[in-house]
PDB file of C-alpha atoms in Angstrom:
ATOM      1  CA  LEU L  35      17.209  15.825 -24.697  1.00 50.00           C
ATOM      2  CA  LEU L  36      19.589  15.772 -21.747  1.00 52.00           C
ATOM      3  CA  TRP L  37      18.537  14.513 -18.333  1.00 58.00           C
ATOM      4  CA  ASP L  38      18.589  17.410 -15.956  1.00 62.00           C
ATOM      5  CA  SER L  39      16.481  17.653 -12.825  1.00 64.00           C
ATOM      6  CA  SER L  40      17.114  21.393 -12.374  1.00 71.00           C
ATOM      7  CA  ALA L  41      15.004  24.339 -13.483  1.00 75.00           C
ATOM      8  CA  LYS L  42      17.236  24.572 -16.574  1.00 77.00           C
ATOM      9  CA  GLY L  43      16.301  20.988 -17.478  1.00 72.00           C
ATOM     10  CA  ALA L  44      12.619  21.803 -17.041  1.00 74.00           C
ATOM     11  CA  GLU L  45      12.983  24.838 -19.318  1.00 80.00           C
ATOM     12  CA  GLU L  46      14.786  22.791 -21.984  1.00 76.00           C
ATOM     13  CA  CYS L  47      12.117  20.106 -21.814  1.00 72.00           C
ATOM     14  CA  GLN L  48       9.371  22.742 -22.133  1.00 74.00           C
ATOM     15  CA  ARG L  49      11.178  24.294 -25.123  1.00 75.00           C
ATOM     16  CA  ILE L  50      11.363  20.967 -26.950  1.00 70.00           C
ATOM     17  CA  ILE L  51       7.742  20.161 -26.166  1.00 69.00           C
ATOM     18  CA  SER L  52       6.705  23.623 -27.409  1.00 72.00           C
ATOM     19  CA  GLU L  53       8.557  23.116 -30.680  1.00 70.00           C
ATOM     20  CA  CYS L  54       6.893  19.745 -31.168  1.00 67.00           C
ATOM     21  CA  ARG L  55       3.458  21.210 -30.459  1.00 63.00           C
ATOM     22  CA  LYS L  56       3.467  24.034 -32.977  1.00 62.00           C
ATOM     23  CA  SER L  57       0.683  22.301 -34.866  1.00 48.00           C
ATOM     24  CA  SER L  58      -1.363  21.322 -31.790  1.00 53.00           C
ATOM     25  CA  LEU L  59      -1.224  24.119 -29.228  1.00 51.00           C
ATOM     26  CA  GLU L  60      -4.444  23.195 -27.439  1.00 50.00           C
ATOM     27  CA  GLN L  61      -2.702  20.761 -25.040  1.00 50.00           C
ATOM     28  CA  SER L  62      -1.267  21.896 -21.708  1.00 52.00           C
ATOM     29  CA  LEU L  63       2.512  21.688 -21.396  1.00 50.00           C
ATOM     30  CA  ASP L  64       2.024  20.167 -17.945  1.00 55.00           C
ATOM     31  CA  ASP L  65       0.548  17.029 -19.467  1.00 67.00           C
ATOM     32  CA  GLY L  66       3.510  16.053 -21.633  1.00 79.00           C
ATOM     33  CA  LEU L  67       3.454  15.393 -25.330  1.00 80.00           C
ATOM     34  CA  PHE L  68       4.437  11.815 -26.005  1.00 89.00           C
ATOM     35  CA  HIS L  69       2.421   8.649 -25.553  1.00 93.00           C
ATOM     36  CA  MET L  70       5.499   6.442 -25.454  1.00 92.00           C
ATOM     37  CA  CYS L  71       9.073   6.767 -24.286  1.00 93.00           C
ATOM     38  CA  LEU L  72      11.683   4.131 -25.143  1.00 91.00           C
ATOM     39  CA  ALA L  73      14.965   3.959 -23.237  1.00 92.00           C
ATOM     40  CA  SER L  74      17.673   1.333 -23.342  1.00 91.00           C
ATOM     41  CA  ASP L  75      20.433   0.895 -20.777  1.00 90.00           C
ATOM     42  CA  CYS L  76      19.880   4.327 -19.230  1.00 91.00           C
ATOM     43  CA  VAL L  77      19.655   3.753 -15.462  1.00 93.00           C
ATOM     44  CA  HIS L  78      23.277   2.722 -14.824  1.00 90.00           C
ATOM     45  CA  PHE L  79      24.420   6.320 -14.157  1.00 90.00           C
ATOM     46  CA  GLN L  80      22.819   6.677 -10.736  1.00 94.00           C
ATOM     47  CA  GLU L  81      23.784  10.328 -10.282  1.00 94.00           C
ATOM     48  CA  PHE L  82      21.403  11.144 -13.161  1.00 93.00           C
ATOM     49  CA  HIS L  83      18.410   9.100 -11.956  1.00 96.00           C
ATOM     50  CA  ASP L  84      16.486  12.213 -10.911  1.00 96.00           C
ATOM     51  CA  GLY L  85      17.076  13.805 -14.310  1.00 94.00           C
ATOM     52  CA  LEU L  86      16.027  10.667 -16.183  1.00 95.00           C
ATOM     53  CA  PHE L  87      12.954  10.327 -13.985  1.00 97.00           C
ATOM     54  CA  ALA L  88      11.968  13.994 -14.450  1.00 95.00           C
ATOM     55  CA  THR L  89      12.529  13.851 -18.217  1.00 93.00           C
ATOM     56  CA  ILE L  90      10.257  10.824 -18.555  1.00 96.00           C
ATOM     57  CA  ALA L  91       7.619  12.401 -16.296  1.00 95.00           C
ATOM     58  CA  ARG L  92       7.731  15.752 -18.133  1.00 92.00           C
ATOM     59  CA  THR L  93       7.466  14.354 -21.638  1.00 92.00           C
ATOM     60  CA  LEU L  94       4.840  11.614 -21.212  1.00 95.00           C
ATOM     61  CA  THR L  95       1.143  12.365 -21.421  1.00 95.00           C
ATOM     62  CA  VAL L  96      -1.050  11.078 -18.613  1.00 95.00           C
ATOM     63  CA  GLY L  97      -1.700   7.484 -19.677  1.00 95.00           C
ATOM     64  CA  GLY L  98       1.583   7.399 -21.598  1.00 96.00           C
ATOM     65  CA  ILE L  99       3.993   4.496 -21.214  1.00 96.00           C
ATOM     66  CA  ALA L 100       7.756   4.407 -20.770  1.00 96.00           C
ATOM     67  CA  LEU L 101       9.590   1.193 -21.645  1.00 96.00           C
ATOM     68  CA  LEU L 102      13.050   0.983 -20.106  1.00 96.00           C
ATOM     69  CA  CYS L 103      15.144  -2.028 -21.063  1.00 95.00           C
ATOM     70  CA  GLN L 104      18.326  -2.659 -19.073  1.00 94.00           C
ATOM     71  CA  PRO L 105      20.072  -5.146 -16.782  1.00 95.00           C
ATOM     72  CA  ARG L 106      20.092  -4.810 -12.980  1.00 95.00           C
ATOM     73  CA  ARG L 107      23.726  -3.575 -12.861  1.00 93.00           C
ATOM     74  CA  GLY L 108      24.227  -4.020  -9.139  1.00 94.00           C
ATOM     75  CA  SER L 109      21.942  -1.679  -7.222  1.00 95.00           C
ATOM     76  CA  SER L 110      21.328   0.754 -10.087  1.00 96.00           C
ATOM     77  CA  LEU L 111      17.995  -0.559 -11.349  1.00 97.00           C
ATOM     78  CA  ALA L 112      16.719  -1.225  -7.824  1.00 97.00           C
ATOM     79  CA  ASN L 113      17.651   2.329  -6.800  1.00 97.00           C
ATOM     80  CA  PHE L 114      15.814   3.812  -9.803  1.00 97.00           C
ATOM     81  CA  MET L 115      12.726   1.768  -8.923  1.00 97.00           C
ATOM     82  CA  ARG L 116      13.016   2.872  -5.286  1.00 97.00           C
ATOM     83  CA  LEU L 117      13.102   6.506  -6.456  1.00 97.00           C
ATOM     84  CA  ILE L 118       9.815   5.933  -8.304  1.00 97.00           C
ATOM     85  CA  ASP L 119       8.302   4.241  -5.237  1.00 96.00           C
ATOM     86  CA  VAL L 120       9.305   7.138  -2.985  1.00 96.00           C
ATOM     87  CA  VAL L 121       7.860   9.745  -5.382  1.00 96.00           C
ATOM     88  CA  ASN L 122       4.697   7.657  -5.731  1.00 95.00           C
ATOM     89  CA  THR L 123       4.172   7.586  -1.971  1.00 93.00           C
ATOM     90  CA  GLY L 124       5.686  10.973  -1.077  1.00 86.00           C
ATOM     91  CA  HIS L 125       3.254  13.299  -2.846  1.00 70.00           C
ATOM     92  CA  THR L 126       0.942  14.200   0.065  1.00 67.00           C
ATOM     93  CA  THR L 127      -1.425  16.508  -1.851  1.00 67.00           C
ATOM     94  CA  ASN L 128      -2.389  13.828  -4.375  1.00 67.00           C
ATOM     95  CA  ASP L 129      -3.300  10.262  -3.469  1.00 79.00           C
ATOM     96  CA  LEU L 130      -2.672   9.071  -7.014  1.00 91.00           C
ATOM     97  CA  PRO L 131       0.875   7.823  -7.669  1.00 95.00           C
ATOM     98  CA  LEU L 132       2.757   9.379 -10.561  1.00 96.00           C
ATOM     99  CA  PHE L 133       3.622   6.047 -12.175  1.00 97.00           C
ATOM    100  CA  GLN L 134       2.327   2.520 -12.171  1.00 97.00           C
ATOM    101  CA  MET L 135       5.451   0.362 -12.293  1.00 98.00           C
ATOM    102  CA  ASN L 136       5.794  -3.176 -13.633  1.00 97.00           C
ATOM    103  CA  MET L 137       9.066  -5.121 -13.900  1.00 97.00           C
ATOM    104  CA  MET L 138       9.169  -7.901 -16.478  1.00 95.00           C
ATOM    105  CA  GLU L 139      11.990 -10.433 -16.510  1.00 93.00           C
ATOM    106  CA  ASP L 140      10.553 -12.715 -19.177  1.00 91.00           C
ATOM    107  CA  PHE L 141       9.176 -10.132 -21.588  1.00 89.00           C
ATOM    108  CA  HIS L 142      10.037 -11.968 -24.820  1.00 88.00           C
ATOM    109  CA  PRO L 143      10.479 -15.712 -25.458  1.00 88.00           C
ATOM    110  CA  LYS L 144      13.614 -15.202 -27.568  1.00 91.00           C
ATOM    111  CA  VAL L 145      15.346 -13.147 -24.865  1.00 90.00           C
ATOM    112  CA  SER L 146      14.338 -15.639 -22.161  1.00 90.00           C
ATOM    113  CA  LYS L 147      15.602 -18.562 -24.230  1.00 92.00           C
ATOM    114  CA  MET L 148      18.917 -16.808 -24.879  1.00 90.00           C
ATOM    115  CA  HIS L 149      19.259 -16.054 -21.146  1.00 90.00           C
ATOM    116  CA  ARG L 150      18.711 -19.702 -20.200  1.00 90.00           C
ATOM    117  CA  SER L 151      21.184 -20.840 -22.850  1.00 89.00           C
ATOM    118  CA  LEU L 152      23.867 -18.392 -21.749  1.00 88.00           C
ATOM    119  CA  GLN L 153      23.258 -19.169 -18.090  1.00 85.00           C
ATOM    120  CA  SER L 154      23.774 -22.897 -18.691  1.00 84.00           C
ATOM    121  CA  LYS L 155      27.108 -22.108 -20.344  1.00 78.00           C
ATOM    122  CA  THR L 156      28.235 -19.922 -17.428  1.00 65.00           C
ATOM    123  CA  ALA L 157      29.692 -22.960 -15.644  1.00 63.00           C
ATOM    124  CA  THR L 158      32.259 -23.350 -18.439  1.00 67.00           C
ATOM    125  CA  SER L 159      32.665 -19.659 -19.290  1.00 69.00           C
ATOM    126  CA  SER L 160      32.538 -16.542 -17.140  1.00 72.00           C
ATOM    127  CA  CYS L 161      31.595 -14.200 -20.000  1.00 85.00           C
ATOM    128  CA  TYR L 162      27.869 -13.979 -19.197  1.00 87.00           C
ATOM    129  CA  ASP L 163      26.753 -12.330 -15.976  1.00 88.00           C
ATOM    130  CA  PRO L 164      22.960 -11.835 -15.775  1.00 89.00           C
ATOM    131  CA  ASN L 165      23.452  -8.898 -13.392  1.00 90.00           C
ATOM    132  CA  TRP L 166      25.309  -7.019 -16.135  1.00 90.00           C
ATOM    133  CA  HIS L 167      23.966  -8.586 -19.342  1.00 90.00           C
ATOM    134  CA  ARG L 168      20.381  -9.868 -18.966  1.00 92.00           C
ATOM    135  CA  PRO L 169      17.907  -7.273 -20.227  1.00 93.00           C
ATOM    136  CA  LEU L 170      14.869  -6.610 -18.050  1.00 95.00           C
ATOM    137  CA  LEU L 171      11.879  -4.511 -19.040  1.00 96.00           C
ATOM    138  CA  LEU L 172      10.607  -1.818 -16.696  1.00 97.00           C
ATOM    139  CA  VAL L 173       7.186  -0.529 -17.754  1.00 97.00           C
ATOM    140  CA  LEU L 174       6.045   2.817 -16.352  1.00 98.00           C
ATOM    141  CA  THR L 175       2.530   4.112 -16.981  1.00 97.00           C
ATOM    142  CA  LYS L 176       1.980   7.779 -16.105  1.00 97.00           C
ATOM    143  CA  LEU L 177      -1.139   8.155 -13.950  1.00 95.00           C
ATOM    144  CA  ARG L 178      -1.240  11.897 -13.237  1.00 94.00           C
ATOM    145  CA  SER L 179       0.469  15.168 -14.151  1.00 93.00           C
ATOM    146  CA  PHE L 180       4.047  15.667 -12.995  1.00 93.00           C
ATOM    147  CA  ASP L 181       4.402  18.276 -10.254  1.00 92.00           C
ATOM    148  CA  GLU L 182       7.807  19.839 -10.905  1.00 90.00           C
ATOM    149  CA  ALA L 183       8.143  21.382  -7.454  1.00 92.00           C
ATOM    150  CA  ILE L 184       7.005  18.414  -5.373  1.00 92.00           C
ATOM    151  CA  ASP L 185       7.811  15.313  -7.461  1.00 94.00           C
ATOM    152  CA  GLY L 186      11.051  16.778  -8.788  1.00 93.00           C
ATOM    153  CA  GLU L 187      12.293  17.758  -5.326  1.00 94.00           C
ATOM    154  CA  ILE L 188      11.464  14.320  -3.896  1.00 94.00           C
ATOM    155  CA  ALA L 189      13.425  12.688  -6.731  1.00 95.00           C
ATOM    156  CA  ARG L 190      16.452  14.934  -6.155  1.00 95.00           C
ATOM    157  CA  LYS L 191      16.442  14.124  -2.428  1.00 95.00           C
ATOM    158  CA  VAL L 192      16.218  10.367  -3.071  1.00 95.00           C
ATOM    159  CA  VAL L 193      19.205  10.396  -5.432  1.00 95.00           C
ATOM    160  CA  LYS L 194      21.297  12.204  -2.811  1.00 95.00           C
ATOM    161  CA  THR L 195      20.743   9.239  -0.443  1.00 94.00           C
ATOM    162  CA  TYR L 196      22.551   6.767  -2.701  1.00 91.00           C
ATOM    163  CA  VAL L 197      25.011   8.804  -4.776  1.00 79.00           C
TER     164      VAL L 197
END
């Protein structure tokens, strides 16, 4: 599934959801299909943030969770989180945000231990840069249906401000 914030992307997403639902047609396509979305290292291409955001919002059921694991990579992760914040606060016809967002730096003891170990070695070696290498976990919980016209347009406008 390609990230595309346009009408074509919405149609492709609907087509895939329809194919997956052949055995359970009683659900509305507006509510997504999947309870979980896993993505790794996907927010670094900032020009596609709106497409990634829309794809996650289209495919998750209300109550579904997206787990995105990636480093900060300069302003990329912060910009993606800002996009979510703007959509959450910019939908004037619905007081409920689209996503609850939670950033976790220490999401697993093994990863945290490896980070501390590599960071202590940074003084003698410049190979490890937490900005580019330390995985962080962004947890998004979908709270309401995705409004393609309103939420999608807000996301597209936000991306244009930083690309």
